[in-house]
Short mmCIF file of C-alpha atoms in Angstrom, two decimals:
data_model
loop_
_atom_site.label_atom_id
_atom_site.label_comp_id
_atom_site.label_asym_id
_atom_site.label_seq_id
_atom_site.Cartn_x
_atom_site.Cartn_y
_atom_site.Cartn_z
CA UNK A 23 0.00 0.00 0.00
CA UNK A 24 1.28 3.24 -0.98
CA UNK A 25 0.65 6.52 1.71
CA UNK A 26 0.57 9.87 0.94
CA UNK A 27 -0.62 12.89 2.76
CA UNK A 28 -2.62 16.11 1.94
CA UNK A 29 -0.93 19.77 2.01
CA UNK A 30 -1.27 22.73 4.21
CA UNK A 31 -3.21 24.60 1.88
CA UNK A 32 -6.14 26.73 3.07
CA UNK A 33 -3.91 29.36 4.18
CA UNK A 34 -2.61 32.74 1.33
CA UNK A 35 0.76 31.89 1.24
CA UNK A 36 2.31 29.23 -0.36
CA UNK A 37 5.57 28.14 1.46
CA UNK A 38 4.09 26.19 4.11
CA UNK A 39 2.60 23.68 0.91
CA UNK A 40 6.00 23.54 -0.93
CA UNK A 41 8.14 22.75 1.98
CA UNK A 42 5.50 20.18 3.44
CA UNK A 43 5.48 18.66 -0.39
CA UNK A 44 9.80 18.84 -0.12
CA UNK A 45 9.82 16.63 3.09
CA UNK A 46 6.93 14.30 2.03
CA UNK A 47 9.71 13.48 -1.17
CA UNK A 48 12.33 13.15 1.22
CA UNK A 49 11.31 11.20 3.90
CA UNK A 50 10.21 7.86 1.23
CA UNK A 51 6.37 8.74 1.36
CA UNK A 52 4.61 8.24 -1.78
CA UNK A 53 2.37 11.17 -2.45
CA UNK A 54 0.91 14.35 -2.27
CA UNK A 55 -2.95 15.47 -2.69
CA UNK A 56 -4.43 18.95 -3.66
CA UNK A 57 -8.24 19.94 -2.51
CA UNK A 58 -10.44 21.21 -5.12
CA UNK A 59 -11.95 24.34 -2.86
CA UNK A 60 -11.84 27.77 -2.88
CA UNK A 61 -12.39 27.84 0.74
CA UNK A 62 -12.32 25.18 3.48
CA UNK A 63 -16.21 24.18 3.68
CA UNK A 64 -18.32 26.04 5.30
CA UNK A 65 -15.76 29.11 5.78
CA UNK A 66 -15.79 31.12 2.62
CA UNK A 67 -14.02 33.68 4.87
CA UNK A 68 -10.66 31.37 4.87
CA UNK A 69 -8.56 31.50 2.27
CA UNK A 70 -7.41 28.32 -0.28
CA UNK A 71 -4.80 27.97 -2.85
CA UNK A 72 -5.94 26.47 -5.80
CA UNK A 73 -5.05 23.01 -6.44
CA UNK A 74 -4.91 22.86 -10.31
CA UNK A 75 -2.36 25.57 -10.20
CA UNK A 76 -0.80 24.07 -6.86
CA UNK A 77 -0.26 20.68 -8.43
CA UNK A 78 1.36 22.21 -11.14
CA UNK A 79 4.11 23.71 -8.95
CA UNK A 80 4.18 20.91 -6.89
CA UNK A 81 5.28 18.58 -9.54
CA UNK A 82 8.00 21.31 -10.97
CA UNK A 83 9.27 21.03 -7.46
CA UNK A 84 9.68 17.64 -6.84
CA UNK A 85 10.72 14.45 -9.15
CA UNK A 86 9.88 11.33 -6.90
CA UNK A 87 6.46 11.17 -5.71
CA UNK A 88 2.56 10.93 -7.07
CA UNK A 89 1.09 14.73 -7.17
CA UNK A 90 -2.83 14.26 -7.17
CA UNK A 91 -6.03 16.20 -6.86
CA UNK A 92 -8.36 15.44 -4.34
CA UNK A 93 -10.15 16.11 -6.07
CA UNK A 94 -11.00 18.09 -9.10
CA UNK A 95 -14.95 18.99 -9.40
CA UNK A 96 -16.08 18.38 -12.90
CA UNK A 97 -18.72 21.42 -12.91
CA UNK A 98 -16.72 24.22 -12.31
CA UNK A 99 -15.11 24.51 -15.57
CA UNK A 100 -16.49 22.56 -19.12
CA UNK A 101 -15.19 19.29 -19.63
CA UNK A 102 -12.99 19.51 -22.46
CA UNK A 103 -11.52 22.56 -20.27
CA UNK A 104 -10.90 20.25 -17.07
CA UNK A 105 -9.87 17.33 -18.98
CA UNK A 106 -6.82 19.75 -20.90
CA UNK A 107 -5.22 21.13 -17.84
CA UNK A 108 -5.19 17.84 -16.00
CA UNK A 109 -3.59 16.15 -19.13
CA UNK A 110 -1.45 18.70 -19.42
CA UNK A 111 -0.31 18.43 -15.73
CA UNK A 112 0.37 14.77 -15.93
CA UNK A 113 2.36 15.56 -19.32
CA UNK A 114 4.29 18.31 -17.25
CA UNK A 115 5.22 15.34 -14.10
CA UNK A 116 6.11 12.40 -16.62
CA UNK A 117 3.22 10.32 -15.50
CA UNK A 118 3.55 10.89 -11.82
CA UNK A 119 -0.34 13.26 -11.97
CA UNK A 120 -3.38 11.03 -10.68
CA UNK A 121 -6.46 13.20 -11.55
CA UNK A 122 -8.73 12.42 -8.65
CA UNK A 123 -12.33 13.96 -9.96
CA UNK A 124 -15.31 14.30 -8.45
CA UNK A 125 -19.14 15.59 -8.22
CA UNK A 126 -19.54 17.63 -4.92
CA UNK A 127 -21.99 17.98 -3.50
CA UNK A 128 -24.69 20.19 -1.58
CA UNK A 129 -21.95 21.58 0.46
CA UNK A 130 -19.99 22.31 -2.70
CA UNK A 131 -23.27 24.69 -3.97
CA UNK A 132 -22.02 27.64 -2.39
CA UNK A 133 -18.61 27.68 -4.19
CA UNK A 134 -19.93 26.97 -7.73
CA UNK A 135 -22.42 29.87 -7.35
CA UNK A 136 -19.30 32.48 -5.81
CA UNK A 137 -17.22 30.84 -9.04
CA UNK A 138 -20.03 31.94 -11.40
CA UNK A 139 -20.80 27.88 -12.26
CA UNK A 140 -24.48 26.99 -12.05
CA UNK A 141 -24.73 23.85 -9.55
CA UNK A 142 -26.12 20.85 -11.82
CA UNK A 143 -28.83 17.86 -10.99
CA UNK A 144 -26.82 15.25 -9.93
CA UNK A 145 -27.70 12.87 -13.09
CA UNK A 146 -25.96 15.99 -14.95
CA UNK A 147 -22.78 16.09 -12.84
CA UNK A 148 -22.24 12.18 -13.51
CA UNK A 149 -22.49 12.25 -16.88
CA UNK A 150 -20.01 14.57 -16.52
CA UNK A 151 -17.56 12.61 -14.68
CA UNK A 152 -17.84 10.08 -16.92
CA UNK A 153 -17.32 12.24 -19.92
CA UNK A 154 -13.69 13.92 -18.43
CA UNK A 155 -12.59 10.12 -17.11
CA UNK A 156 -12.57 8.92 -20.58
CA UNK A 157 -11.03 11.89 -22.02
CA UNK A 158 -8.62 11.71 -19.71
CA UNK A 159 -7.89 8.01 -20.01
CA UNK A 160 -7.89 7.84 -23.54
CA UNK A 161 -4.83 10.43 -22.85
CA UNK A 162 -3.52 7.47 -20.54
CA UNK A 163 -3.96 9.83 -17.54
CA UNK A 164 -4.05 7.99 -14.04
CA UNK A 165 -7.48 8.71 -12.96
CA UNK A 166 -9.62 8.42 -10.13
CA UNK A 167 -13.19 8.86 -8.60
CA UNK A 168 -14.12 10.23 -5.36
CA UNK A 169 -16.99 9.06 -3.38
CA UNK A 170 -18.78 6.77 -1.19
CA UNK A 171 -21.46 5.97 -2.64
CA UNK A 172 -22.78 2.92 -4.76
CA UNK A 173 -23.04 5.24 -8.07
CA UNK A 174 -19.92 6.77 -7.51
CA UNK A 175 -18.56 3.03 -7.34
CA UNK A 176 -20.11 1.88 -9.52
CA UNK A 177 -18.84 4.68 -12.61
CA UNK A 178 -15.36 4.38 -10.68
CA UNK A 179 -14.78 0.39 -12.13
CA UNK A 180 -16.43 1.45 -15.35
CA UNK A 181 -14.53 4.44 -16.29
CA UNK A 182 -11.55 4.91 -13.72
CA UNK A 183 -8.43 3.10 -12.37
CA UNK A 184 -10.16 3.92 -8.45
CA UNK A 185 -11.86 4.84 -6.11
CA UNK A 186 -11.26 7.19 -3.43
CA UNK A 187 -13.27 6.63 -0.49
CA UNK A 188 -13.23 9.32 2.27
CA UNK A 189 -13.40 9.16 5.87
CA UNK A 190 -14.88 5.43 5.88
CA UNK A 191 -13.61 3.11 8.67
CA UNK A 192 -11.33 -0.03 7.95
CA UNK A 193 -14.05 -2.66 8.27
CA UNK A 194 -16.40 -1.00 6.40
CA UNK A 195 -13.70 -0.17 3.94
CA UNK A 196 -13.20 -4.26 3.48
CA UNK A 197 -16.84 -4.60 3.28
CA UNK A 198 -17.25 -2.14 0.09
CA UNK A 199 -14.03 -4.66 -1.34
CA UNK A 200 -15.92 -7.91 -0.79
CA UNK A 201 -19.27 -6.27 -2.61
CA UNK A 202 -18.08 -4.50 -4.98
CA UNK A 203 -15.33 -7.27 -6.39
CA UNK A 204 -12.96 -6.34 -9.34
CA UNK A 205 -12.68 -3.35 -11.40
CA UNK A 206 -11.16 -0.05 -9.78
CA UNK A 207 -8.70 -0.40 -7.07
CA UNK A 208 -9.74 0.98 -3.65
CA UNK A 209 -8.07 4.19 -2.54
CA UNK A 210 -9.00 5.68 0.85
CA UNK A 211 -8.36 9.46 1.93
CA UNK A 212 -9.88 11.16 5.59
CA UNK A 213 -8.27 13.24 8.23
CA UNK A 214 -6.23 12.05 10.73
CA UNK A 215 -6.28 13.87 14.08
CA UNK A 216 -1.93 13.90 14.86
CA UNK A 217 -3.58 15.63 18.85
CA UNK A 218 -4.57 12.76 19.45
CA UNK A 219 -3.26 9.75 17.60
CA UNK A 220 0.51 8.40 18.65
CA UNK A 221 2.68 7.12 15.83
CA UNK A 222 1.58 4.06 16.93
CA UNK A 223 -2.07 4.66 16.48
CA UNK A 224 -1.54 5.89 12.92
CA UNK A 225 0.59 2.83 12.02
CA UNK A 226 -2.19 0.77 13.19
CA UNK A 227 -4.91 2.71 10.89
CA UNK A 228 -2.39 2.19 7.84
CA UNK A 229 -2.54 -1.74 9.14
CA UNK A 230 -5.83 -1.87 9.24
CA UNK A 231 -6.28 -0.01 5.71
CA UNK A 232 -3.41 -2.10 4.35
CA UNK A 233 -5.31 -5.22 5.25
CA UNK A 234 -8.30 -4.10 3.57
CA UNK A 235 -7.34 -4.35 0.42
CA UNK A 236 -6.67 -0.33 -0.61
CA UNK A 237 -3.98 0.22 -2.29
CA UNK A 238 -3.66 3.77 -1.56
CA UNK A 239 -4.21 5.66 2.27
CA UNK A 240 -4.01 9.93 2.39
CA UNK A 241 -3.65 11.19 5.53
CA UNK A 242 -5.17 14.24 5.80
CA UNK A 243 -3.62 16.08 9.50
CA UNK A 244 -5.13 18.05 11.34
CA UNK A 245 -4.62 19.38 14.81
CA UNK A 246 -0.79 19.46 13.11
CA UNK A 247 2.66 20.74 12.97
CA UNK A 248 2.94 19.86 9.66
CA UNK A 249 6.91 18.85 9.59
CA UNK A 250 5.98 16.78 13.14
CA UNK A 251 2.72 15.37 10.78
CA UNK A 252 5.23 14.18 8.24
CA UNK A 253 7.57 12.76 10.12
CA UNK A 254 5.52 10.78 12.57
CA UNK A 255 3.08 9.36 9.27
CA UNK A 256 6.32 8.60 7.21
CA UNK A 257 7.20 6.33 10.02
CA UNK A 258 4.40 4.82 11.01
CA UNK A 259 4.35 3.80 7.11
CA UNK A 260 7.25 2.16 7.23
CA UNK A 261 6.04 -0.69 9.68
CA UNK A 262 4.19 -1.60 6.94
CA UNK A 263 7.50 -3.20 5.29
CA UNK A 264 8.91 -4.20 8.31
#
């Protein structure tokens, strides 16, 4: 199973992101993940960086790990428009871009509407994601689909190479496995309080996600110092090989 973590990124200035991305490269984790928001939900007062343009520095800046976006709302820009600049970003990292895309959803209405993008029926929004997964995968683009739920799934092993489930619990996580069978690897992504969880505590949630099948976990800190949150997630990942 491959970790990665999320970035410091609802703040104006960039630095914090880059350096957290520089030490995530050198301490042997796999990856780092860019929200899609313009604000942290339900704060439009807080600033964001924008995570097209973040990934794009991010994978200038480093030449080891995955760069992804966690993920990239089709809806807030047309298709053929989204599809572009995440091909271009994986063309621009050599392959090393996974284009995480997803739907929103009624917490996601207020930012379409400040970003001048009408918020879509839902029917309208997945045939959307379905439409910029197979652009992008006819590009060869890693690509996956964020979501828990069954529809979500179920376009994920029809048009994507996973699924990113967020915030679900380990057991529940091998449940989803068992039902939904082959197709699109399992990814899972959720926050990970570093206040209150030990090194040891976090190695035993990548365990537990390890066992259930994912081949992917994203730590996303909070309550963090983010070099502390690096260092103490880069080594509870490497029990996993021990």
């Amino acid at each position: 199973m491959k970790v990665g973590l999320t970035l410091p990124q609802f703040r104006h200035e960039s630095a914090s992101a880059m350096e957290t991305a520089a030490l995530v490269e050198a301490s042997g984790l796999d990856g780092v993940f860019a929200f899609d928001h313009l604000w942290p939900l339900g704060r439009p007062d807080r600033p964001a960086l924008h995570g097209l343009t973040l990934a794009g520095a991010l994978l200038a800046a480093t030449s080891r790990i995955a760069v992804g976006t966690l993920v990239a709302r089709v809806g807030l820009l047309p298709d053929a428009v989204l599809a572009n600049q995440l091909a271009t970003l994986a063309r621009m990292g050599g392959g090393r871009l996974i284009a995480g895309l997803g739907v929103g959803d009624r917490m996601s209405r207020p930012e379409n509407l400040a970003a001048g993008a009408p918020f879509r029926p839902r029917e309208e929004r997945l045939a959307s994601l379905v439409a910029v997964c197979r652009r992008l995968r006819a590009r060869g683009v890693t690509t996956w689909v964020g979501g828990n739920g069954a529809a979500i799934r179920s376009i994920a092993r029809a048009e994507a190479d996973a699924v990113n489930l967020w915030g679900v619990a380990p057991e529940e996580v091998a449940a989803l496995a068992a039902v939904d069978g082959g197709g699109a690897s399992l990814t899972w992504a959720g926050q990970v309080d570093m206040a209150a969880m030990d090194t040891s505590a976090v190695a035993g949630l990548l365990h537990q996600l390890d066992a259930s099948g994912v081949a992917w976990a994203i730590a996303a800190p909070v309550q963090a110092a983010w070099p502390d949150a690096v260092e103490r997630v880069a080594a509870a990942a490497s029990s996993l090989v021990d």
